[in-house]
CSV table of C-alpha atoms and ligand atoms in Angstrom, one decimal:
chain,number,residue,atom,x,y,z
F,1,UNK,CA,32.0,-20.6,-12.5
F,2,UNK,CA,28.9,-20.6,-14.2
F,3,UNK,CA,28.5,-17.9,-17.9
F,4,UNK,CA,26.4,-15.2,-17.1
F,5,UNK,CA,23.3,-14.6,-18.5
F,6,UNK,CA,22.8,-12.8,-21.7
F,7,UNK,CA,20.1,-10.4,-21.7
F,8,UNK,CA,17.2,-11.0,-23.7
F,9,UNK,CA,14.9,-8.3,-25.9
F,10,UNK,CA,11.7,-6.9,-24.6
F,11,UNK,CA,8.7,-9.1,-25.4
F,12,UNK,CA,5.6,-7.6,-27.9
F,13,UNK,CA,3.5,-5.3,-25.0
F,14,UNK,CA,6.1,-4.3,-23.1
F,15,UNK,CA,5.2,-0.7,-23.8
F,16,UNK,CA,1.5,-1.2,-22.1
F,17,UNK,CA,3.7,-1.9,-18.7
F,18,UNK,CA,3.4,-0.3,-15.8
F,19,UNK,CA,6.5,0.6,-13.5
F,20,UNK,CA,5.6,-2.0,-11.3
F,21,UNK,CA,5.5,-4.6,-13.6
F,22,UNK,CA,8.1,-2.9,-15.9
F,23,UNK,CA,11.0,-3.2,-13.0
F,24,UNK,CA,10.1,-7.0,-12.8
F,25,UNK,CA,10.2,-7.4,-16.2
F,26,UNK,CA,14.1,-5.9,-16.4
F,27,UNK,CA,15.2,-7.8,-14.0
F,28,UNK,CA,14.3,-10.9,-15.7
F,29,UNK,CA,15.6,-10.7,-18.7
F,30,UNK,CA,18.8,-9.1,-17.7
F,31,UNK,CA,18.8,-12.4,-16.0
F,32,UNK,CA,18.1,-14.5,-19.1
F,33,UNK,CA,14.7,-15.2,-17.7
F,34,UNK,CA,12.4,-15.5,-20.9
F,35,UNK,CA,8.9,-13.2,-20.4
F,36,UNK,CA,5.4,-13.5,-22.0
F,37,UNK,CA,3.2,-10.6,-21.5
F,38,UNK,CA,-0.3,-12.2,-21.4
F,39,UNK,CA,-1.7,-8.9,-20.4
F,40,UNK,CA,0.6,-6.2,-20.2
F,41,UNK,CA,-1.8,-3.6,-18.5
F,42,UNK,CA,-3.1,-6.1,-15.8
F,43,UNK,CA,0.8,-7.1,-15.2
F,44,UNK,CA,0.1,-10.8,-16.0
F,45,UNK,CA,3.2,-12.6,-17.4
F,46,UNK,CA,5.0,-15.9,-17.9
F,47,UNK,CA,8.5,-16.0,-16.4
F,48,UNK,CA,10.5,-19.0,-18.0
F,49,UNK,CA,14.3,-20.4,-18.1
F,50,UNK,CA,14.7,-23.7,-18.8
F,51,UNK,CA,11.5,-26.1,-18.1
F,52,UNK,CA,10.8,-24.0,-14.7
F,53,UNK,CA,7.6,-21.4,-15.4
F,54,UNK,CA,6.4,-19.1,-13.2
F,55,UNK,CA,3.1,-17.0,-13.5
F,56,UNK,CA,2.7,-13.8,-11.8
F,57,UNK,CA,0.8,-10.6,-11.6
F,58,UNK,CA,3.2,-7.9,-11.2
F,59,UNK,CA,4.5,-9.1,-7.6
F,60,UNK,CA,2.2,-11.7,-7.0
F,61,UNK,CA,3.0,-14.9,-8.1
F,62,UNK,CA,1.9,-18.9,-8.0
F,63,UNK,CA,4.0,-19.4,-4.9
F,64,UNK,CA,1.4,-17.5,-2.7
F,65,UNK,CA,-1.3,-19.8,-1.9
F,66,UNK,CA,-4.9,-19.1,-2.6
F,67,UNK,CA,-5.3,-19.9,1.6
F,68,UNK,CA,-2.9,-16.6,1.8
F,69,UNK,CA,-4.3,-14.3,-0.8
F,70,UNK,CA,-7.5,-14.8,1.3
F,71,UNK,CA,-6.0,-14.0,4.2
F,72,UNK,CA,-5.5,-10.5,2.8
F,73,UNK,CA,-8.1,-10.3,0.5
F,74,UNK,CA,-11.1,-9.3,3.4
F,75,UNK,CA,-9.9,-6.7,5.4
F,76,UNK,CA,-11.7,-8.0,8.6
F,77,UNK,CA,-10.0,-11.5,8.1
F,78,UNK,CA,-6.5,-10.3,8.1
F,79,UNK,CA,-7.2,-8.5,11.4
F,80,UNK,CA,-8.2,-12.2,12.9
F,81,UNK,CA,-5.0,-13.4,11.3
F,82,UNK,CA,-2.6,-11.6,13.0
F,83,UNK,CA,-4.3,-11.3,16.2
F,84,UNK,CA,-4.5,-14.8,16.5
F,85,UNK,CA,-0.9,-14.8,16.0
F,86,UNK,CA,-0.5,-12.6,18.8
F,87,UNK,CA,0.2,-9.6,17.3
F,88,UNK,CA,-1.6,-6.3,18.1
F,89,UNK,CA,-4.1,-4.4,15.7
F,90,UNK,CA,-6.5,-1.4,16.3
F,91,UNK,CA,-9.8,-1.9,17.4
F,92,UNK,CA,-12.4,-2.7,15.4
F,93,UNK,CA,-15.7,-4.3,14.0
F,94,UNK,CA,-17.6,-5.0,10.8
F,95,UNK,CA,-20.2,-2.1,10.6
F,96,UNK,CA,-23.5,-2.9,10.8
F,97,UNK,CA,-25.2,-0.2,9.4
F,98,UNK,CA,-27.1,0.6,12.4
F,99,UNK,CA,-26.6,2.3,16.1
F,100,UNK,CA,-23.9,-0.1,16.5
F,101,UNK,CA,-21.3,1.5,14.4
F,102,UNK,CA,-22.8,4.7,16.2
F,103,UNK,CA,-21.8,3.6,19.2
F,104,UNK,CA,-18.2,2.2,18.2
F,105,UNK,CA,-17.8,5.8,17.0
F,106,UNK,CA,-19.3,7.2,20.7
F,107,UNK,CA,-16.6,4.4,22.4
F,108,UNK,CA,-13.3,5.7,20.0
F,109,UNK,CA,-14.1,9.2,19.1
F,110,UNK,CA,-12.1,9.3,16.2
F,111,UNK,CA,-12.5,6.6,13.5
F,112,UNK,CA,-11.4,5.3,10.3
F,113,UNK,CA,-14.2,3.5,7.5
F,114,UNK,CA,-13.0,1.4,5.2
F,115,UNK,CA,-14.4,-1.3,2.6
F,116,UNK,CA,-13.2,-4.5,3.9
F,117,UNK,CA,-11.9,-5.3,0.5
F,118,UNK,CA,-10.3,-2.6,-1.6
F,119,UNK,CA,-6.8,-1.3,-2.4
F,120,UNK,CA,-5.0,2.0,-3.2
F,121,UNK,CA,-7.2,3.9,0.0
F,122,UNK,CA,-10.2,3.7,-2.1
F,123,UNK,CA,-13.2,4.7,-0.3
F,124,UNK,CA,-11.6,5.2,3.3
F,125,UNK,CA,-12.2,7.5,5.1
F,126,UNK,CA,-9.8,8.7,8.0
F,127,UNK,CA,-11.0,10.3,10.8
F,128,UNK,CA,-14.4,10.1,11.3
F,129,UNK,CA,-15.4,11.9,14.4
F,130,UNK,CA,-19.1,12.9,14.1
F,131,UNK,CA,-22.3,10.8,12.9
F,132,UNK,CA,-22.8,12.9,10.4
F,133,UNK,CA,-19.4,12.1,9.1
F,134,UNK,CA,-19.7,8.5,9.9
F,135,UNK,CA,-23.2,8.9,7.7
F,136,UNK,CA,-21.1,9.8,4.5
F,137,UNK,CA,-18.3,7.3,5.3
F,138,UNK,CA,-20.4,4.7,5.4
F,139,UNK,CA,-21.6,5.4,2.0
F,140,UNK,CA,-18.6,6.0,0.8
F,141,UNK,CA,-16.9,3.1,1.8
F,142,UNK,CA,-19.9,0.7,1.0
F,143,UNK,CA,-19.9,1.8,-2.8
F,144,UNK,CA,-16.8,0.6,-2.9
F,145,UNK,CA,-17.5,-2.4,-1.0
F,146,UNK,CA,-21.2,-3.4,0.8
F,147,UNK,CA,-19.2,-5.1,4.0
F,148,UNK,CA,-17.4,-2.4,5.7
F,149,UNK,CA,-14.6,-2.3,8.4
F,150,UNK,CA,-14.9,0.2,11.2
F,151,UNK,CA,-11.5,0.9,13.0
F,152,UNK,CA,-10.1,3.2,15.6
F,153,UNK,CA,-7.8,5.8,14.8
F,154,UNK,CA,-4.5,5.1,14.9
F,155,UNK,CA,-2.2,8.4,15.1
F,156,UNK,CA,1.9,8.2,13.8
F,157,UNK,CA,3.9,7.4,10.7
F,158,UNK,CA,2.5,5.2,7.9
F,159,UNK,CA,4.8,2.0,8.3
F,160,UNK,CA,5.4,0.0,4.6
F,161,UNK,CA,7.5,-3.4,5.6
F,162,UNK,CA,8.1,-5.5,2.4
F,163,UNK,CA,8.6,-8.9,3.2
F,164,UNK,CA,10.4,-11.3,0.3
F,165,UNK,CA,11.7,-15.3,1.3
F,166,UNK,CA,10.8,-14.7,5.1
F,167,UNK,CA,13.3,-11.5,4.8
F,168,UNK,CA,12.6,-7.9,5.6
F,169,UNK,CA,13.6,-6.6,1.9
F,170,UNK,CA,12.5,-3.0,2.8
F,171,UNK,CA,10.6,-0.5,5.1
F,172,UNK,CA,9.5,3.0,3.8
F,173,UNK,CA,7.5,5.7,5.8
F,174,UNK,CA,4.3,7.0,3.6
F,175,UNK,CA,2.8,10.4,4.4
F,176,UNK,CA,0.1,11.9,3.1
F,177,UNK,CA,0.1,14.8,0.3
F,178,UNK,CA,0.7,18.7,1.6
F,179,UNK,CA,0.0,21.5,0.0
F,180,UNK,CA,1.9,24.5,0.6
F,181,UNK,CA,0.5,28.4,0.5
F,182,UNK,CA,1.5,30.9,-1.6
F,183,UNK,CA,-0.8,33.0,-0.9
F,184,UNK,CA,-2.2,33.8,-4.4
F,185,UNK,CA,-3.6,30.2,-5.4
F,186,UNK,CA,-6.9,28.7,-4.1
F,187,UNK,CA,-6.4,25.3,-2.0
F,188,UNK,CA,-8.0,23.5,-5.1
F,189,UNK,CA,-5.3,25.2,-7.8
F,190,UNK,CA,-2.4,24.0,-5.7
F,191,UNK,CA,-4.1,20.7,-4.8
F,192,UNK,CA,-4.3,20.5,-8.8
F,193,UNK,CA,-0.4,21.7,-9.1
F,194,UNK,CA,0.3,19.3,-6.7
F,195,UNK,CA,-1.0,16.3,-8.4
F,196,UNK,CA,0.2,17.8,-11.7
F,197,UNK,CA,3.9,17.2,-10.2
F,198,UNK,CA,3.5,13.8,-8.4
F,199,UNK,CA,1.9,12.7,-11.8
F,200,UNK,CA,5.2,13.4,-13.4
F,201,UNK,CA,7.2,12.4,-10.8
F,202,UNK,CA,5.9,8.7,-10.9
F,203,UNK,CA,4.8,8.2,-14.5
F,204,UNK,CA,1.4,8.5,-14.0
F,205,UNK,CA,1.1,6.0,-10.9
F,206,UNK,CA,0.0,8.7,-8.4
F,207,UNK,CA,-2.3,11.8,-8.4
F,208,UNK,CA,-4.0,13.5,-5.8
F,209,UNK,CA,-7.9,13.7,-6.4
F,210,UNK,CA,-10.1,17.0,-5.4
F,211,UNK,CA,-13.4,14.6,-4.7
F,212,UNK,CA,-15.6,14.6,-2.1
F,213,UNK,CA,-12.5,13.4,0.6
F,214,UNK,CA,-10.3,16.0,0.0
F,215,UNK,CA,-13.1,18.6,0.4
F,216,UNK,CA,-13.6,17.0,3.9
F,217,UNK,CA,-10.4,16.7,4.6
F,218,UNK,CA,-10.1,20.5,4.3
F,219,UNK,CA,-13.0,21.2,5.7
F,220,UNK,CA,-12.3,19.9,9.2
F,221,UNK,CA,-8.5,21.9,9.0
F,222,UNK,CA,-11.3,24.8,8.8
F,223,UNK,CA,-10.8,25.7,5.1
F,224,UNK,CA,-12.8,25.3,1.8
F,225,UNK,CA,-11.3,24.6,-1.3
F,226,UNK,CA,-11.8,27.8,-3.3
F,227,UNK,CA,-10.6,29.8,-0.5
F,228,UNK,CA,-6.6,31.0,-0.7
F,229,UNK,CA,-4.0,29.3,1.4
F,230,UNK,CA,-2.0,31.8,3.3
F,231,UNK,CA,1.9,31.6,2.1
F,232,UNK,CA,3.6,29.2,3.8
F,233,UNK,CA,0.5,27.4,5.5
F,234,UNK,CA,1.2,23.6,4.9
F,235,UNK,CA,-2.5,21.5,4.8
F,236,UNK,CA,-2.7,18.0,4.0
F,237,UNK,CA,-5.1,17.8,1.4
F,238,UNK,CA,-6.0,13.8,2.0
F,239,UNK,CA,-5.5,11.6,5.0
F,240,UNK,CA,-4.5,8.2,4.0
F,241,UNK,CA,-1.2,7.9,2.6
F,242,UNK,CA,-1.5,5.4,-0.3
F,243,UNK,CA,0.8,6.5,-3.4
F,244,UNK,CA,-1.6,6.6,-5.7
F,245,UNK,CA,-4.0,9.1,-4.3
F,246,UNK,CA,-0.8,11.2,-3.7
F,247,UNK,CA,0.9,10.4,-1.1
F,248,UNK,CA,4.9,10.0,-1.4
F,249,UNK,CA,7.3,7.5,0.3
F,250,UNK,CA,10.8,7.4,2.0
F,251,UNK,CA,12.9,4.8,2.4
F,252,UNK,CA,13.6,3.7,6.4
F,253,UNK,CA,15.1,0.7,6.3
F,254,UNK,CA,18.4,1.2,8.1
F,255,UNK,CA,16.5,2.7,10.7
F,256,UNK,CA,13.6,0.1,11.5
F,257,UNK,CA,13.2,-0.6,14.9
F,258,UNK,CA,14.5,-4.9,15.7
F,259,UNK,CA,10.8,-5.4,17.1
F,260,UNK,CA,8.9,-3.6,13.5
F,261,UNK,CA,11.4,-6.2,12.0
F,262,UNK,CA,10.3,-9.1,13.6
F,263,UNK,CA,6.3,-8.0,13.9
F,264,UNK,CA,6.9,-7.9,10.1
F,265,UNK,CA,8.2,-11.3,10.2
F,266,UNK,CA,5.6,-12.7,12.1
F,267,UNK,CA,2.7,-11.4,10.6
F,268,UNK,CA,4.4,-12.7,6.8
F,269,UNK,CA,4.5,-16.3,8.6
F,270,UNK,CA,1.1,-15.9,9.9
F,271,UNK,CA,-0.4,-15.2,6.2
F,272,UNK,CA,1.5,-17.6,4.9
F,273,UNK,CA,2.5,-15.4,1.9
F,274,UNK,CA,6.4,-15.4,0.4
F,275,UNK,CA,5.4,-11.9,-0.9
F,276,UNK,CA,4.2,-9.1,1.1
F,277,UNK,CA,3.7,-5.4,1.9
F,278,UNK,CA,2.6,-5.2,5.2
F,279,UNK,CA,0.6,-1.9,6.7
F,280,UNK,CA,1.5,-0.4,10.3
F,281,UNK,CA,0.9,2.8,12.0
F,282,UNK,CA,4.1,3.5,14.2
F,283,UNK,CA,4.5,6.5,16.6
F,284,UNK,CA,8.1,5.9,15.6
F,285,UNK,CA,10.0,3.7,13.3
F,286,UNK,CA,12.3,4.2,15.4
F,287,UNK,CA,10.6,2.5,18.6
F,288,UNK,CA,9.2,-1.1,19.0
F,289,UNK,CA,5.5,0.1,18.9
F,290,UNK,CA,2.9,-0.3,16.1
F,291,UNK,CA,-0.7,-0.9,15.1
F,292,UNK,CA,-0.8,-3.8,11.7
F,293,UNK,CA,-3.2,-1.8,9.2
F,294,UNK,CA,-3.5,-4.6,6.3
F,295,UNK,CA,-1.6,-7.2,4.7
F,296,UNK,CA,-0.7,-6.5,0.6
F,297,UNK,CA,-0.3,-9.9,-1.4
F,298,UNK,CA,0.8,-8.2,-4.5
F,299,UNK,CA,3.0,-5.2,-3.0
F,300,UNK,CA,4.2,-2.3,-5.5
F,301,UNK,CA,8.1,-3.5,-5.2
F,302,UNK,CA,8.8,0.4,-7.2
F,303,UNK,CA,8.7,2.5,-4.4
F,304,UNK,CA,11.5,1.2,-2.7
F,305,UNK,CA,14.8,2.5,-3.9
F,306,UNK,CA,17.7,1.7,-2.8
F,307,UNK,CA,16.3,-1.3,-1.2
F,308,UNK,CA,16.6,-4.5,-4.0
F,309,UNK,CA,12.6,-5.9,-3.6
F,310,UNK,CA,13.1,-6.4,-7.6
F,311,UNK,CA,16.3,-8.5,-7.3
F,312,UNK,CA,14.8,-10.2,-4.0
F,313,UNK,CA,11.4,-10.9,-5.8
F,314,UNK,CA,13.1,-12.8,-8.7
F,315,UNK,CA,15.7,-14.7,-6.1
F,316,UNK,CA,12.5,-15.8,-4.7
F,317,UNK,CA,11.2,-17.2,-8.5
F,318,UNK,CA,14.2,-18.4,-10.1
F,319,UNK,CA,16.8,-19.2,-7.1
F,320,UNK,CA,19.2,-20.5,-9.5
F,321,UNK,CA,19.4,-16.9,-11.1
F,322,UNK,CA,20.3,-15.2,-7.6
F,323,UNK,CA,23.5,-13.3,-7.6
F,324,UNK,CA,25.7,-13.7,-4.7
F,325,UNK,CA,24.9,-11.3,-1.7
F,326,UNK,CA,27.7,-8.8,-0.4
K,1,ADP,N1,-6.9,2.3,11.8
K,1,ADP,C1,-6.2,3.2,11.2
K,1,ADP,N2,-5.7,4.3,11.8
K,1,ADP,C2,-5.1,5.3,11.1
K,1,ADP,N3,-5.0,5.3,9.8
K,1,ADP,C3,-5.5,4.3,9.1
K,1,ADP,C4,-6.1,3.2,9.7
K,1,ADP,N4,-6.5,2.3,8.8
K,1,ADP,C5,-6.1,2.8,7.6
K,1,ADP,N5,-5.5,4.0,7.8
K,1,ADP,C6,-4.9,4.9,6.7
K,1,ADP,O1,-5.5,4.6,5.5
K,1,ADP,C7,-4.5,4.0,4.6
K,1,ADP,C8,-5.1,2.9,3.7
K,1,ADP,O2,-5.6,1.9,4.6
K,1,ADP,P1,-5.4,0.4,4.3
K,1,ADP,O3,-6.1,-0.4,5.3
K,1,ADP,O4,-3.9,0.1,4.1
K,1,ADP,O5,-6.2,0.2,2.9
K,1,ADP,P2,-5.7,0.1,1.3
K,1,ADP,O6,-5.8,-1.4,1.0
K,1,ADP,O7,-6.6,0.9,0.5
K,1,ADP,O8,-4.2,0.5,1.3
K,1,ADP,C9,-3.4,3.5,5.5
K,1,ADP,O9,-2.2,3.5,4.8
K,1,ADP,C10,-3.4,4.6,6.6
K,1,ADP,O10,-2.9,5.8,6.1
K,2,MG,MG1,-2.6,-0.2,2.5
C-alpha cells in the first residue's frame, strides 16, 4: 500500500485567495500536490507532483480545450451547442437593436436580456414584459456586452448541475434574494441588511446590490424602495439567482431527477469540457423537465457542500492522488 501524502505549507499569496480557489488549493496540498500562486487574486496556479504540472484558474484548468471554453464563452453559441445535440433550450435570438427584438418580446410576452458573454448575472435582466423595459434592458445588457441575447422566460427552480470526469459531482437549486418586512425598515434598509448578512455569510463572495435592477425589480412587485415593507411581506429584491448578486444555494443532489442527470451529461459531452457548471430552469428537480440556461467552464466548486466537487476536481488533475471511493 502506497505512504500517504504529507501535507505541504501554504505557498507565498495564499492569503489573496479567494474561497473558490482557496478550497482547491487545500485539497492539493493535503494531497502532497505542490502549488505556485502566479496570481493569487485571479486564482491562477501551478499544480505539481512529480514531473506532471497542471495550470488552472480556480476550476478551470488545461484539460478543457480552447474548442470548449468557446463553446461557453458566447452565450448564443452554447445555445447551438446543445440544441444540436438534441437537447431543449428556451427560445431565443441575438437582438438586433431594432423592431425585431420588439417583436420577439410581442411573440413571448415575458423576456429575459442578457449580454451574450458575461458571468455572475451581470447586466441581465429577467422579465422584460414591456418596450419600455426592453428599451433599458437593452442598454443594460449591451454595456456589459454590445451583442446581446434575447430569451423567453423560463418560470421554475434555478437548476446548478456540476459536472467533473463525465460524472454528475453535484446539483444545487439557486433562488433569488428575499427580503422580509418588519414593518419599520424601508425595502432599501433591509435590502442593505440583507447583503450585510450574505456578505458575512460567504466571505465577501456575494452581496445584493440596490442599482438600477433591484429598483425595477421592486417596482413591477408594485413597491419603491424608500417605501416600508409591511411585517412579514417576503419580496424578492433581484431576479436572477447568481450567488454573487445575492442569491443563496441548496444542495439537491439526492433528489435530481435520472433525466436532469443525464441532460447534464449530455450537454458536458456536447461541450466537450471535463469541468462544468451547467444552468437549467426546472419546474421541478424533482421531474424530467428543464430549459439549459448556459454552460460554466470555470464553475465555483464552493457552493456545493456536502457534495466532493473539490476532491472530484483534483481526481480529475492528478488521478494518481484519488482516494478510493466508498
Ligand atoms: N431564459 C431564462 N428564463 C428565466 N430565467 C433566466 C433565463 N436566462 C437567465 N435566467 C436567470 O438569470 C440567471 C443568469 O443567467 P445566465 O445565463 O446563467 O448568466 P450568467 O452567466 O450571468 O450566470 C440564471 O441563473 C437565471 O436565474
Ligand atoms: Mg449562470
Amino acid at each position: 500500500m502506497k505512504q500517504p501524502r504529507a501535507s505541504l505549507d501554504p505557498p507565498p499569496g495564499y492569503e489573496r485567495l479567494n474561497r473558490y480557489s482557496r478550497i482547491i488549493v487545500d485539497e492539493a496540498l493535503c494531497r502532497g500536490i505542490a502549488v505556485e500562486l502566479l496570481d493569487p487574486t485571479a486564482g491562477e496556479m501551478v499544480l505539481s507532483l512529480g514531473d506532471r504540472r497542471m495550470s488552472t484558474l480556480e476550476s478551470l484548468s488545461e484539460l478543457t480545450s480552447a474548442v470548449a471554453f468557446r463553446r461557453c464563452d458566447h452565450k448564443g453559441y452554447t445555445r447551438e451547442v446543445f440544441a444540436r445535440a438534441g437537447l431543449r433550450v428556451a427560445e431565443g435570438t441575438i437582438a438586433t437593436f431594432d423592431q425585431r427584438d420588439e417583436a420577439f418580446l410581442a411573440t413571448w410576452h415575458d423576456i429575459v436580456v442578457k449580454p451574450v458573454r458575461g458571468e455572475q448575472g451581470r447586466g441581465i435582466t429577467v422579465g422584460v414584459v414591456s418596450p419600455q423595459e426592453l428599451a433599458v434592458a437593452l442598454a443594460t445588457a449591451s454595456a456589459t456586452c454590445p451583442e446581446v441575447l434575447l430569451e423567453r422566460r423560463c418560470e421554475g427552480e434555478d437548476l446548478r448541475v456540476v459536472v467533473i470526469g463525465a460524472e454528475v459531482v453535484a446539483a444545487s437549486v439557486r433562488r433569488a434574494p428575499v427580503v422580509v418586512g418588519d414593518g419599520a425598515s424601508t425595502i432599501a434598509t433591509l435590502t442593505e441588511e440583507l447583503s450585510a448578512a450574505r456578505l458575512l455569510a460567504t466571505d465577501g463572495s456575494s452581496h445584493v446590490p440596490v442599482d438600477d435592477i433591484t429598483e425595477a425589480v421592486v417596482r413591477s412587485a408594485g413597491y419603491r424602495l424608500d417605501e416600508v415593507l409591511p411585517e412579514g411581506t417576503q419580496l424578492a429584491v433581484r431576479r436572477t439567482a447568481n450567488l454573487h448578486t445575492g442569491g443563496t444555494i441548496h444542495d439537491v443532489t439526492d433528489e435530481l431527477h435520472p433525466d436532469l442527470r443525464a441532460v447534464a451529461l449530455a450537454a458536458a459531452a456536447a461541450v466537450g469540457a471535463p469541468v462544468l457548471g451547467l444552468d437549467m430552469i426546472v419546474p421541478s428537480v424533482a421531474g424530467p423537465d428543464y430549459t439549459l440556461i448556459e454552460a460554466n467552464e470555470r464553475p465555483g466548486l464552493a457552493n456545493h457542500e456536502p457534495q466532493p466537487t473539490v476532491a472530484r476536481f483534483v481526481d480529475l488533475l492528478f488521478p494518481e492522488t484519488a482516494r478510493p471511493r466508498p
